[in-house]
Tab-separated table of C-alpha atoms in Angstrom:
chain	number	residue	atom	x	y	z
A	25	MET	CA	-3.075	-7.112	-6.227
A	26	ASP	CA	-0.225	-7.663	-3.776
A	27	LEU	CA	-1.447	-7.285	-0.177
A	28	MET	CA	1.455	-4.933	0.580
A	29	TYR	CA	-0.452	-2.236	-1.324
A	30	ILE	CA	-3.680	-2.779	0.628
A	31	CYS	CA	-4.542	-0.930	3.850
A	32	GLN	CA	-5.543	-3.538	6.447
A	33	ILE	CA	-7.991	-1.098	8.066
A	34	CYS	CA	-10.153	-0.052	5.112
A	35	ASN	CA	-9.121	-2.987	2.852
A	36	LEU	CA	-8.643	-0.561	-0.027
A	37	ILE	CA	-5.512	0.447	-1.912
A	38	LEU	CA	-3.203	2.579	0.241
A	39	ARG	CA	-3.851	6.300	-0.030
A	40	ASP	CA	-1.092	8.610	1.252
A	41	PRO	CA	0.617	5.607	2.948
A	42	VAL	CA	2.299	6.077	6.311
A	43	GLN	CA	4.564	3.576	8.080
A	44	LEU	CA	4.437	2.788	11.785
A	45	TYR	CA	7.496	1.992	13.902
A	46	CYS	CA	6.743	-1.737	13.562
A	47	GLY	CA	7.004	-1.473	9.758
A	48	HIS	CA	3.327	-1.910	8.835
A	49	ARG	CA	1.664	0.619	6.532
A	50	PHE	CA	-1.815	2.145	6.493
A	51	CYS	CA	-3.657	5.049	4.876
A	52	GLU	CA	-2.895	8.276	6.710
A	53	SER	CA	-6.619	9.016	7.030
A	54	CYS	CA	-7.358	5.555	8.460
A	55	ILE	CA	-5.121	5.859	11.524
A	56	ASP	CA	-6.121	9.441	12.330
A	57	VAL	CA	-2.536	10.550	13.018
A	58	LYS	CA	-3.281	14.169	13.836
A	59	GLU	CA	-5.778	13.573	16.622
A	60	ARG	CA	-4.344	10.692	18.635
A	61	GLY	CA	-1.100	10.737	20.585
A	62	PHE	CA	-0.499	7.033	19.985
A	63	ILE	CA	-1.426	4.520	17.325
A	64	LYS	CA	-1.852	0.824	18.055
A	65	CYS	CA	-0.969	-1.225	14.988
A	66	TYR	CA	-4.016	-3.087	13.664
A	67	GLN	CA	-1.831	-6.027	12.597
A	68	CYS	CA	0.735	-6.635	15.349
A	69	GLU	CA	-0.781	-4.381	18.096
A	70	ARG	CA	2.523	-2.608	18.790
A	71	VAL	CA	2.162	0.993	19.987
A	72	THR	CA	3.754	3.825	17.981
A	73	SER	CA	3.883	7.500	18.943
A	74	THR	CA	3.023	10.128	16.334
A	75	SER	CA	6.654	11.239	16.303
A	76	ARG	CA	7.625	7.839	14.849
A	77	ILE	CA	4.977	7.740	12.143
A	78	PHE	CA	6.155	9.036	8.795
A	79	SER	CA	4.854	9.421	5.279
A	80	ASP	CA	6.211	6.518	3.221
A	81	ARG	CA	7.156	8.319	0.029
A	82	GLY	CA	9.054	5.283	-1.231
A	83	MET	CA	5.899	3.172	-1.125
A	84	LYS	CA	3.809	6.006	-2.607
A	85	ASN	CA	6.221	6.414	-5.517
A	86	GLY	CA	6.362	2.666	-6.073
A	87	MET	CA	2.568	2.476	-6.303
A	88	GLN	CA	2.406	4.950	-9.174
A	89	MET	CA	3.089	2.201	-11.738
A	90	LEU	CA	0.450	-0.222	-10.413
A	91	ARG	CA	-2.226	-1.242	-12.901
A	92	ILE	CA	-5.730	-0.769	-11.497
A	93	CYS	CA	-9.359	-0.780	-12.645
A	94	CYS	CA	-11.920	1.961	-12.050
A	95	PHE	CA	-14.845	0.762	-9.901
A	96	LEU	CA	-17.184	3.201	-11.699
A	97	CYS	CA	-16.496	2.228	-15.320
A	98	HIS	CA	-14.417	-0.105	-17.506
A	99	TRP	CA	-11.276	2.072	-17.424
A	100	ASN	CA	-8.004	0.454	-16.443
A	101	GLY	CA	-4.540	1.967	-16.326
A	102	LEU	CA	-1.749	3.161	-14.076
A	103	PHE	CA	-2.523	4.276	-10.542
A	104	LYS	CA	-0.743	7.605	-11.120
A	105	ASN	CA	-3.355	8.460	-13.795
A	106	TYR	CA	-6.396	7.396	-11.768
A	107	GLN	CA	-7.056	10.730	-10.072
A	108	ASN	CA	-7.043	12.500	-13.451
A	109	HIS	CA	-9.464	9.882	-14.769
A	110	LEU	CA	-11.849	10.441	-11.838
A	111	THR	CA	-11.699	14.216	-12.224
A	112	LYS	CA	-12.244	14.088	-15.972
A	113	ASN	CA	-14.931	11.423	-16.192
A	114	HIS	CA	-16.646	11.094	-12.820
A	115	SER	CA	-16.421	14.440	-11.036
A	116	THR	CA	-20.181	14.951	-11.389
A	117	ASN	CA	-21.120	11.350	-11.944
A	118	GLN	CA	-24.280	10.340	-10.127
A	119	SER	CA	-22.864	6.840	-9.716
A	120	ILE	CA	-20.389	8.183	-7.167
A	121	ASN	CA	-23.208	9.552	-5.036
A	122	ASN	CA	-25.117	6.302	-5.396
A	123	ASN	CA	-22.069	4.291	-4.352
A	124	ILE	CA	-21.453	6.476	-1.302
A	125	THR	CA	-25.113	6.262	-0.286
A	126	PHE	CA	-24.994	2.468	-0.534
A	127	GLN	CA	-21.852	2.346	1.656
A	128	ILE	CA	-23.496	4.595	4.267
A	129	LEU	CA	-26.515	2.281	4.422
A	130	GLN	CA	-24.246	-0.734	4.900
A	131	LEU	CA	-22.336	1.000	7.689
A	132	THR	CA	-25.559	2.050	9.400
A	133	GLU	CA	-26.814	-1.548	9.424
A	134	LYS	CA	-23.516	-2.825	10.860
A	135	THR	CA	-23.484	-0.103	13.513
A	136	TYR	CA	-26.962	-1.126	14.659
A	137	GLU	CA	-25.923	-4.797	14.865
A	138	TYR	CA	-22.812	-3.983	16.905
A	139	SER	CA	-24.730	-1.644	19.218
A	140	LYS	CA	-27.010	-4.519	20.259
A	141	LYS	CA	-23.981	-6.664	21.117
A	142	VAL	CA	-22.407	-3.859	23.142
A	143	LYS	CA	-25.507	-3.587	25.372
A	144	ILE	CA	-25.115	-7.224	26.354
A	145	PHE	CA	-21.676	-6.595	27.865
A	146	LYS	CA	-22.426	-3.202	29.378
A	147	PRO	CA	-23.778	-4.349	32.821
A	148	SER	CA	-20.829	-6.652	33.545
A	149	THR	CA	-18.357	-3.977	32.395
A	150	GLU	CA	-19.859	-1.368	34.740
A	151	GLN	CA	-19.719	-3.831	37.633
A	152	ILE	CA	-16.025	-4.554	37.040
A	153	LEU	CA	-15.211	-0.841	36.837
A	154	SER	CA	-16.973	-0.076	40.117
A	155	GLN	CA	-15.089	-2.866	41.915
A	156	THR	CA	-11.638	-1.850	40.661
A	157	SER	CA	-11.819	1.962	40.604
A	158	THR	CA	-10.291	2.454	44.079
A	159	TYR	CA	-7.467	0.002	43.398
A	160	GLN	CA	-6.751	1.563	40.012
A	161	LEU	CA	-6.377	5.000	41.581
A	162	SER	CA	-3.663	3.875	44.002
A	163	ILE	CA	-1.794	1.968	41.275
A	164	GLU	CA	-1.652	5.022	39.009
A	165	GLU	CA	-0.212	7.172	41.776
A	166	THR	CA	2.750	4.892	42.507
A	167	ASN	CA	3.212	2.846	39.329
A	168	PRO	CA	2.301	4.664	36.097
A	169	PRO	CA	0.851	2.353	33.429
A	170	GLU	CA	3.303	0.933	30.939
A	171	GLU	CA	1.684	2.991	28.183
A	172	ILE	CA	2.672	6.240	29.909
A	173	PHE	CA	6.274	5.061	30.173
A	174	GLN	CA	6.147	4.029	26.533
A	175	GLN	CA	4.940	7.499	25.600
A	176	LYS	CA	7.974	9.142	27.178
A	177	ASN	CA	10.333	6.557	25.725
A	178	ASP	CA	8.993	6.895	22.189
A	179	PHE	CA	9.820	10.580	22.102
A	180	ILE	CA	13.535	9.997	22.736
A	181	ILE	CA	15.462	10.930	19.580
A	182	SER	CA	19.217	10.595	19.100
A	183	TYR	CA	21.103	13.827	18.407
A	184	ASP	CA	24.679	12.510	18.443
A	185	GLY	CA	24.943	10.654	15.138
A	186	ARG	CA	24.288	7.281	16.769
A	187	LEU	CA	21.350	4.947	16.459
A	188	PHE	CA	20.956	1.867	18.637
A	189	TRP	CA	18.096	0.052	16.921
A	190	LYS	CA	16.236	-2.969	18.257
A	191	ILE	CA	14.149	-4.755	15.629
A	192	ASP	CA	11.478	-7.102	16.981
A	193	ASN	CA	9.521	-9.995	15.449
A	194	ILE	CA	12.481	-10.855	13.246
A	195	LYS	CA	11.231	-14.383	12.440
A	196	ASP	CA	7.988	-13.003	11.022
A	197	GLN	CA	9.970	-10.426	9.069
A	198	LEU	CA	12.095	-13.176	7.534
A	199	ASN	CA	8.956	-14.894	6.260
A	200	ASP	CA	7.620	-11.668	4.748
A	201	MET	CA	9.337	-11.483	1.369
A	202	LYS	CA	8.337	-7.805	0.964
A	203	SER	CA	9.553	-6.768	4.406
A	204	MET	CA	11.124	-3.315	4.641
A	205	ILE	CA	11.651	-1.573	7.985
A	206	THR	CA	12.534	2.066	8.528
A	207	SER	CA	14.159	3.301	11.718
A	208	PRO	CA	13.078	6.353	13.700
A	209	PRO	CA	14.756	9.547	12.451
A	210	PHE	CA	17.981	10.595	14.170
A	211	TYR	CA	20.408	13.504	13.846
A	212	THR	CA	24.141	14.189	13.814
A	213	SER	CA	23.563	17.010	16.338
A	214	LEU	CA	20.750	19.206	17.654
A	215	ASP	CA	20.952	21.385	14.538
A	216	GLY	CA	22.504	18.761	12.291
A	217	TYR	CA	21.634	16.421	9.453
A	218	LYS	CA	18.439	14.386	9.722
A	219	MET	CA	18.408	10.786	8.561
A	220	CYS	CA	16.972	7.312	9.061
A	221	ILE	CA	18.007	3.756	8.283
A	222	ARG	CA	16.112	1.452	5.951
A	223	LEU	CA	16.480	-2.305	6.374
A	224	TYR	CA	15.332	-4.864	3.801
A	225	ILE	CA	15.163	-8.164	5.683
A	226	ASN	CA	14.896	-10.088	2.421
A	227	GLY	CA	17.314	-7.978	0.443
A	228	ASN	CA	17.269	-5.233	-2.134
A	229	GLY	CA	19.003	-4.893	-5.489
A	230	ILE	CA	21.842	-7.376	-5.906
A	231	GLY	CA	21.104	-8.729	-2.422
A	232	GLN	CA	17.474	-9.595	-3.211
A	233	SER	CA	16.430	-12.935	-1.617
A	234	THR	CA	20.002	-13.798	-0.555
A	235	HIS	CA	21.029	-11.077	1.898
A	236	VAL	CA	19.750	-8.508	4.358
A	237	SER	CA	20.284	-5.027	2.867
A	238	ILE	CA	20.794	-1.817	4.836
A	239	PHE	CA	20.767	1.803	3.651
A	240	ILE	CA	21.160	5.268	5.109
A	241	VAL	CA	18.501	7.727	3.932
A	242	LEU	CA	18.992	11.485	4.287
A	243	MET	CA	15.790	13.305	5.233
A	244	ARG	CA	14.725	16.916	4.895
A	245	GLY	CA	15.582	18.745	8.124
A	246	ASN	CA	14.780	22.113	9.652
A	247	HIS	CA	18.337	23.427	9.347
A	248	ASP	CA	19.356	22.159	5.891
A	249	ALA	CA	19.821	25.711	4.583
A	250	ILE	CA	22.758	26.358	6.940
A	251	LEU	CA	24.424	22.935	6.686
A	252	ASP	CA	27.330	22.031	4.399
A	253	TRP	CA	26.402	19.978	1.340
A	254	PRO	CA	27.009	17.363	0.111
A	255	PHE	CA	26.883	15.190	3.219
A	256	ASN	CA	30.462	14.022	3.849
A	257	TYR	CA	30.639	11.568	6.763
A	258	GLN	CA	31.749	8.042	7.596
A	259	VAL	CA	28.844	5.616	8.025
A	260	ILE	CA	29.240	2.478	10.166
A	261	PHE	CA	26.688	-0.355	10.386
A	262	CYS	CA	26.999	-3.095	13.013
A	263	LEU	CA	24.810	-6.160	13.633
A	264	TYR	CA	25.488	-7.252	17.203
A	265	ASP	CA	26.675	-10.695	18.206
A	266	LEU	CA	24.430	-11.083	21.260
A	267	ILE	CA	26.121	-14.171	22.705
A	268	ASN	CA	29.900	-14.012	22.336
A	269	ARG	CA	30.218	-10.262	21.666
A	270	ASN	CA	33.248	-10.921	19.465
A	271	ASN	CA	31.685	-11.739	16.111
A	272	HIS	CA	29.777	-8.588	15.195
A	273	ILE	CA	29.029	-8.085	11.508
A	274	ILE	CA	30.389	-4.644	10.620
A	275	GLU	CA	30.404	-2.624	7.405
A	276	SER	CA	31.540	0.966	6.943
A	277	PHE	CA	31.980	3.411	4.086
A	278	GLN	CA	32.661	7.071	3.407
A	279	SER	CA	29.713	8.852	1.832
A	280	ASN	CA	30.064	9.352	-1.913
A	281	ILE	CA	29.794	13.133	-2.257
A	282	LYS	CA	29.107	12.802	-5.999
A	283	SER	CA	26.012	10.683	-5.406
A	284	ILE	CA	22.575	12.301	-5.440
A	285	CYS	CA	21.889	10.344	-2.251
A	286	PHE	CA	24.091	12.738	-0.260
A	287	GLN	CA	22.973	16.041	-1.742
A	288	ARG	CA	20.554	18.332	0.074
A	289	PRO	CA	17.112	16.618	0.084
A	290	GLN	CA	14.611	18.230	-2.272
A	291	SER	CA	11.764	16.035	-1.021
A	292	GLU	CA	11.029	14.398	2.326
A	293	MET	CA	13.647	11.696	1.728
A	294	ASN	CA	16.563	11.051	-0.599
A	295	ILE	CA	17.226	7.712	-2.240
A	296	GLY	CA	18.968	5.364	0.173
A	297	TYR	CA	22.667	4.482	-0.067
A	298	GLY	CA	24.264	1.528	1.626
A	299	ILE	CA	25.140	-2.168	1.628
A	300	SER	CA	23.004	-4.488	-0.518
A	301	LYS	CA	24.807	-7.577	0.822
A	302	PHE	CA	25.060	-6.668	4.499
A	303	ILE	CA	24.256	-10.079	6.034
A	304	PRO	CA	23.658	-13.416	4.271
A	305	ARG	CA	20.094	-14.488	5.049
A	306	SER	CA	21.379	-17.994	5.699
A	307	ILE	CA	23.212	-16.743	8.808
A	308	ILE	CA	20.217	-15.287	10.605
A	309	GLN	CA	17.956	-18.118	9.449
A	310	GLN	CA	20.059	-20.653	11.360
A	311	ASP	CA	18.591	-21.975	14.593
A	312	ASN	CA	20.182	-20.580	17.757
A	313	ASN	CA	22.392	-18.148	15.852
A	314	CYS	CA	24.209	-15.499	17.878
A	315	TYR	CA	22.470	-12.513	16.265
A	316	ILE	CA	18.884	-13.160	17.372
A	317	CYS	CA	17.777	-13.010	21.003
A	318	ASP	CA	14.127	-13.063	22.106
A	319	ASP	CA	13.128	-12.802	18.429
A	320	SER	CA	14.995	-9.487	18.101
A	321	ILE	CA	18.178	-8.211	16.495
A	322	TYR	CA	20.215	-5.152	17.446
A	323	ILE	CA	21.826	-2.839	14.921
A	324	LYS	CA	24.089	0.062	15.805
A	325	VAL	CA	24.721	2.907	13.378
A	326	MET	CA	27.449	5.511	13.831
A	327	ILE	CA	27.859	8.650	11.728
A	328	ARG	CA	31.358	10.142	12.049
A	329	LYS	CA	32.802	13.374	10.681
A	330	ASN	CA	36.281	12.220	11.699
A	331	PRO	CA	36.534	8.649	10.386
A	332	ILE	CA	37.480	5.795	12.696
A	333	PRO	CA	40.178	3.465	11.268
A	334	THR	CA	38.409	0.307	10.150
A	335	PHE	CA	40.679	-2.039	12.132
A	336	ILE	CA	39.609	-0.558	15.484
A	337	VAL	CA	35.881	-0.410	14.686
A	338	PRO	CA	35.243	-3.884	16.249
A	339	TYR	CA	36.788	-2.630	19.503
A	340	ILE	CA	34.643	0.519	19.371
A	341	MET	CA	31.481	-1.537	18.948
A	342	ASN	CA	32.149	-3.347	22.225
A	343	ILE	CA	32.122	-0.140	24.260
A	344	ASN	CA	29.285	-0.278	26.781
A	345	PRO	CA	26.392	1.674	25.159
A	346	ALA	CA	25.129	2.591	28.635
A	347	LEU	CA	28.086	4.953	29.096
A	348	PRO	CA	27.415	8.661	28.488
A	349	THR	CA	28.254	9.788	24.960
A	350	HIS	CA	31.180	11.969	26.029
A	351	ILE	CA	32.754	9.026	27.898
A	352	GLN	CA	32.386	6.814	24.824
A	353	GLU	CA	34.027	9.526	22.712
A	354	GLU	CA	36.957	9.734	25.136
A	355	ILE	CA	37.483	5.963	24.868
A	356	ILE	CA	37.316	6.137	21.069
A	357	GLU	CA	39.794	9.017	20.925
A	358	LYS	CA	42.257	7.211	23.222
A	359	GLU	CA	42.106	4.121	21.027
A	360	ILE	CA	42.696	6.218	17.900
A	361	GLN	CA	45.687	7.887	19.548
A	362	LYS	CA	47.144	4.457	20.373
A	363	THR	CA	47.113	3.549	16.690
A	364	LYS	CA	49.067	6.723	15.918
A	365	ILE	CA	51.662	6.170	18.664
A	366	GLN	CA	52.404	2.502	17.936
A	367	PRO	CA	53.896	3.065	14.428
A	368	LEU	CA	56.022	5.878	15.884
A	369	LYS	CA	57.407	3.528	18.566
A	370	LEU	CA	58.256	0.987	15.878
A	371	ILE	CA	60.159	3.602	13.841
A	372	LEU	CA	62.144	4.733	16.905
A	373	LYS	CA	62.961	1.123	17.759
A	374	LEU	CA	64.242	0.462	14.249
A	375	LYS	CA	66.389	3.597	14.324
A	376	SER	CA	67.911	2.740	17.703
A	377	SER	CA	68.734	-0.815	16.620
A	378	SER	CA	70.470	0.445	13.469
A	379	ILE	CA	72.701	2.740	15.554
């Protein structure tokens, strides 16, 4: 079976898969989401807050057609039918109890072995703690640990229809042919539409293996009942040129209000809609290309009710993202007004010359 369907914690097939901010997936029960404020990825060791962990319904739906074998009998079939098989044939089966008992015995033996190893390190650990406790106290008072800062940062969610998304470990992602990354959720406003962005580093659909694909995915929100449907906004994707700042890769489109992708979500997420051929893979695979810096790429997403003319979008993307949102909007509006005034000046000039 493909390793993408295997939880790297329990080494079993994913059950109720969830995706961390780094893109790796695990069983929901394995990472204990509800009890811990932060999860450290067991594969790449990146830290993710619970607010950025989400149920991966796309993966769960995709797994339904996997062919699997029952470990209790000779049955084999589709994963979506496995639970019914267990209920029908093994709900009172003594072999289940025997299997669980055997696993408990194995775990008990391993726990005993590890406990002996822990005792070896205990004296030196206590000595180190006693020597550093006073220094640690003063450091925490003036310089909070990086993890505390990360906790505050991870809870920042965009409520202005903009997402500035940094994607790390891009070289590893390029080598992972199954790589799919989902952004943190963001909103058009405090009470607005909820959505996320899904990026296929190695392509999806007609862009499979040749391009990077990018999609917007509408998510079920708390205020959907009072919002206007279908979703009718301009969507702009931009991959930043991190060296020259004048060769961004930009795509934009107006949402297709007839598509099911932009209707009110009836589940946690709608089907994604976007650009299958966003970036040729050959571009970002080149050495020293202008889109990768420190093994990271930056993607900006803008959701606009009032569309921006496509020919001024490159200018808009060069606005300093550090500026407050209302200042950025003022700059955008001024640039839009310029495009309306210039044709008028041309008409007046032509009229005056004809007189």
